[in-house]
Amino acid sequence: SKPMAVIYTYFTDIDSKDHRNLIAKEAATKIAFYLEKDLNLKTTHLSLPLPLLMQVKAPAIMVELPNFETFSYNKTNIEALSKAIARGLILH
């Protein structure tokens, strides 16, 4: 099976109009897209009330990288991970 990356945001229906949550959700979606496209990773997006993300005043996401047992962290893959995440953060 494919290695997996998990992207966490804090987003609720109550906060759906909150600009920072909308930005975080868009960034999470784009990061997942590039991780899947560029590295052939399986991704999932979880929206959870994680204290670390809830307390941040700016748009916030957390990316859990694939387990080292299922993903090779060689120089090429590390660079590809970095680029995929950076591309996902460019929102416009």
PDB file of C-alpha atoms in Angstrom:
ATOM      1  CA  SER A   1       0.000   0.000   0.000  1.00  0.00           C
ATOM      2  CA  LYS A   2       1.019   3.616  -0.471  1.00  0.00           C
ATOM      3  CA  PRO A   3       2.749   5.590   2.273  1.00  0.00           C
ATOM      4  CA  MET A   4       0.371   8.037   3.940  1.00  0.00           C
ATOM      5  CA  ALA A   5       0.573  11.660   5.044  1.00  0.00           C
ATOM      6  CA  VAL A   6      -2.025  13.190   7.355  1.00  0.00           C
ATOM      7  CA  ILE A   7      -2.897  16.881   7.252  1.00  0.00           C
ATOM      8  CA  TYR A   8      -4.609  18.353  10.301  1.00  0.00           C
ATOM      9  CA  THR A   9      -6.599  21.553  10.530  1.00  0.00           C
ATOM     10  CA  TYR A  10      -9.008  22.951  13.085  1.00  0.00           C
ATOM     11  CA  PHE A  11     -12.185  23.783  11.196  1.00  0.00           C
ATOM     12  CA  THR A  12     -15.762  23.584  12.419  1.00  0.00           C
ATOM     13  CA  ASP A  13     -19.088  24.635  10.976  1.00  0.00           C
ATOM     14  CA  ILE A  14     -19.298  27.289  13.687  1.00  0.00           C
ATOM     15  CA  ASP A  15     -16.024  28.781  12.443  1.00  0.00           C
ATOM     16  CA  SER A  16     -16.768  28.302   8.745  1.00  0.00           C
ATOM     17  CA  LYS A  17     -16.751  32.058   8.095  1.00  0.00           C
ATOM     18  CA  ASP A  18     -13.464  32.562   9.958  1.00  0.00           C
ATOM     19  CA  HIS A  19     -10.964  33.730   7.348  1.00  0.00           C
ATOM     20  CA  ARG A  20      -7.994  31.939   8.918  1.00  0.00           C
ATOM     21  CA  ASN A  21      -9.850  28.615   8.912  1.00  0.00           C
ATOM     22  CA  LEU A  22     -10.770  29.022   5.259  1.00  0.00           C
ATOM     23  CA  ILE A  23      -7.124  29.729   4.387  1.00  0.00           C
ATOM     24  CA  ALA A  24      -5.927  26.740   6.429  1.00  0.00           C
ATOM     25  CA  LYS A  25      -8.447  24.442   4.743  1.00  0.00           C
ATOM     26  CA  GLU A  26      -7.393  25.674   1.278  1.00  0.00           C
ATOM     27  CA  ALA A  27      -3.699  25.186   2.108  1.00  0.00           C
ATOM     28  CA  ALA A  28      -4.370  21.682   3.467  1.00  0.00           C
ATOM     29  CA  THR A  29      -6.224  20.742   0.291  1.00  0.00           C
ATOM     30  CA  LYS A  30      -3.418  22.026  -1.926  1.00  0.00           C
ATOM     31  CA  ILE A  31      -0.671  20.376   0.107  1.00  0.00           C
ATOM     32  CA  ALA A  32      -2.536  17.062  -0.097  1.00  0.00           C
ATOM     33  CA  PHE A  33      -2.876  17.494  -3.865  1.00  0.00           C
ATOM     34  CA  TYR A  34       0.874  18.033  -4.355  1.00  0.00           C
ATOM     35  CA  LEU A  35       1.875  15.232  -1.974  1.00  0.00           C
ATOM     36  CA  GLU A  36      -0.329  12.852  -3.943  1.00  0.00           C
ATOM     37  CA  LYS A  37       0.740  14.159  -7.360  1.00  0.00           C
ATOM     38  CA  ASP A  38       4.473  14.602  -6.788  1.00  0.00           C
ATOM     39  CA  LEU A  39       5.184  11.728  -4.381  1.00  0.00           C
ATOM     40  CA  ASN A  40       2.333   9.300  -5.006  1.00  0.00           C
ATOM     41  CA  LEU A  41       1.377   9.448  -1.328  1.00  0.00           C
ATOM     42  CA  LYS A  42      -2.022   8.629   0.059  1.00  0.00           C
ATOM     43  CA  THR A  43      -3.287  11.601   2.085  1.00  0.00           C
ATOM     44  CA  THR A  44      -6.102  12.241   4.471  1.00  0.00           C
ATOM     45  CA  HIS A  45      -7.319  15.530   5.928  1.00  0.00           C
ATOM     46  CA  LEU A  46      -8.540  15.535   9.503  1.00  0.00           C
ATOM     47  CA  SER A  47     -10.196  18.499  11.130  1.00  0.00           C
ATOM     48  CA  LEU A  48      -9.700  18.132  14.861  1.00  0.00           C
ATOM     49  CA  PRO A  49      -9.799  20.427  17.898  1.00  0.00           C
ATOM     50  CA  LEU A  50      -6.052  20.113  18.496  1.00  0.00           C
ATOM     51  CA  PRO A  51      -4.988  22.662  21.159  1.00  0.00           C
ATOM     52  CA  LEU A  52      -1.851  23.555  19.217  1.00  0.00           C
ATOM     53  CA  LEU A  53      -3.906  24.568  16.170  1.00  0.00           C
ATOM     54  CA  MET A  54      -6.811  26.085  18.109  1.00  0.00           C
ATOM     55  CA  GLN A  55      -4.619  28.611  19.922  1.00  0.00           C
ATOM     56  CA  VAL A  56      -2.789  29.957  16.884  1.00  0.00           C
ATOM     57  CA  LYS A  57      -3.996  33.391  15.779  1.00  0.00           C
ATOM     58  CA  ALA A  58      -3.023  32.829  12.124  1.00  0.00           C
ATOM     59  CA  PRO A  59      -4.125  30.150   9.645  1.00  0.00           C
ATOM     60  CA  ALA A  60      -2.572  26.898  10.894  1.00  0.00           C
ATOM     61  CA  ILE A  61      -2.119  23.375   9.628  1.00  0.00           C
ATOM     62  CA  MET A  62      -0.015  20.438  10.768  1.00  0.00           C
ATOM     63  CA  VAL A  63       1.387  17.856   8.364  1.00  0.00           C
ATOM     64  CA  GLU A  64       2.198  14.372   9.643  1.00  0.00           C
ATOM     65  CA  LEU A  65       4.742  12.921   7.252  1.00  0.00           C
ATOM     66  CA  PRO A  66       4.750   9.267   6.182  1.00  0.00           C
ATOM     67  CA  ASN A  67       6.178   6.636   8.503  1.00  0.00           C
ATOM     68  CA  PHE A  68       9.863   5.969   7.812  1.00  0.00           C
ATOM     69  CA  GLU A  69       9.053   2.252   7.554  1.00  0.00           C
ATOM     70  CA  THR A  70       6.903   2.860   4.473  1.00  0.00           C
ATOM     71  CA  PHE A  71       8.682   5.849   2.930  1.00  0.00           C
ATOM     72  CA  SER A  72      12.290   6.352   1.929  1.00  0.00           C
ATOM     73  CA  TYR A  73      13.688   9.586   3.345  1.00  0.00           C
ATOM     74  CA  ASN A  74      16.471   9.921   0.819  1.00  0.00           C
ATOM     75  CA  LYS A  75      17.649  13.309  -0.446  1.00  0.00           C
ATOM     76  CA  THR A  76      15.373  13.216  -3.503  1.00  0.00           C
ATOM     77  CA  ASN A  77      12.247  12.427  -1.471  1.00  0.00           C
ATOM     78  CA  ILE A  78      13.046  14.981   1.233  1.00  0.00           C
ATOM     79  CA  GLU A  79      13.415  17.675  -1.425  1.00  0.00           C
ATOM     80  CA  ALA A  80      10.173  16.550  -3.086  1.00  0.00           C
ATOM     81  CA  LEU A  81       8.325  16.654   0.266  1.00  0.00           C
ATOM     82  CA  SER A  82       9.611  20.160   0.940  1.00  0.00           C
ATOM     83  CA  LYS A  83       8.632  21.381  -2.515  1.00  0.00           C
ATOM     84  CA  ALA A  84       5.169  19.802  -2.357  1.00  0.00           C
ATOM     85  CA  ILE A  85       4.432  21.470   0.985  1.00  0.00           C
ATOM     86  CA  ALA A  86       5.823  24.818  -0.195  1.00  0.00           C
ATOM     87  CA  ARG A  87       3.755  24.662  -3.409  1.00  0.00           C
ATOM     88  CA  GLY A  88       0.666  23.931  -1.344  1.00  0.00           C
ATOM     89  CA  LEU A  89       1.262  27.018   0.778  1.00  0.00           C
ATOM     90  CA  ILE A  90       1.212  29.300  -2.250  1.00  0.00           C
ATOM     91  CA  LEU A  91      -2.471  30.134  -2.279  1.00  0.00           C
ATOM     92  CA  HIS A  92      -2.680  32.460  -5.238  1.00  0.00           C
TER      93      HIS A  92
END
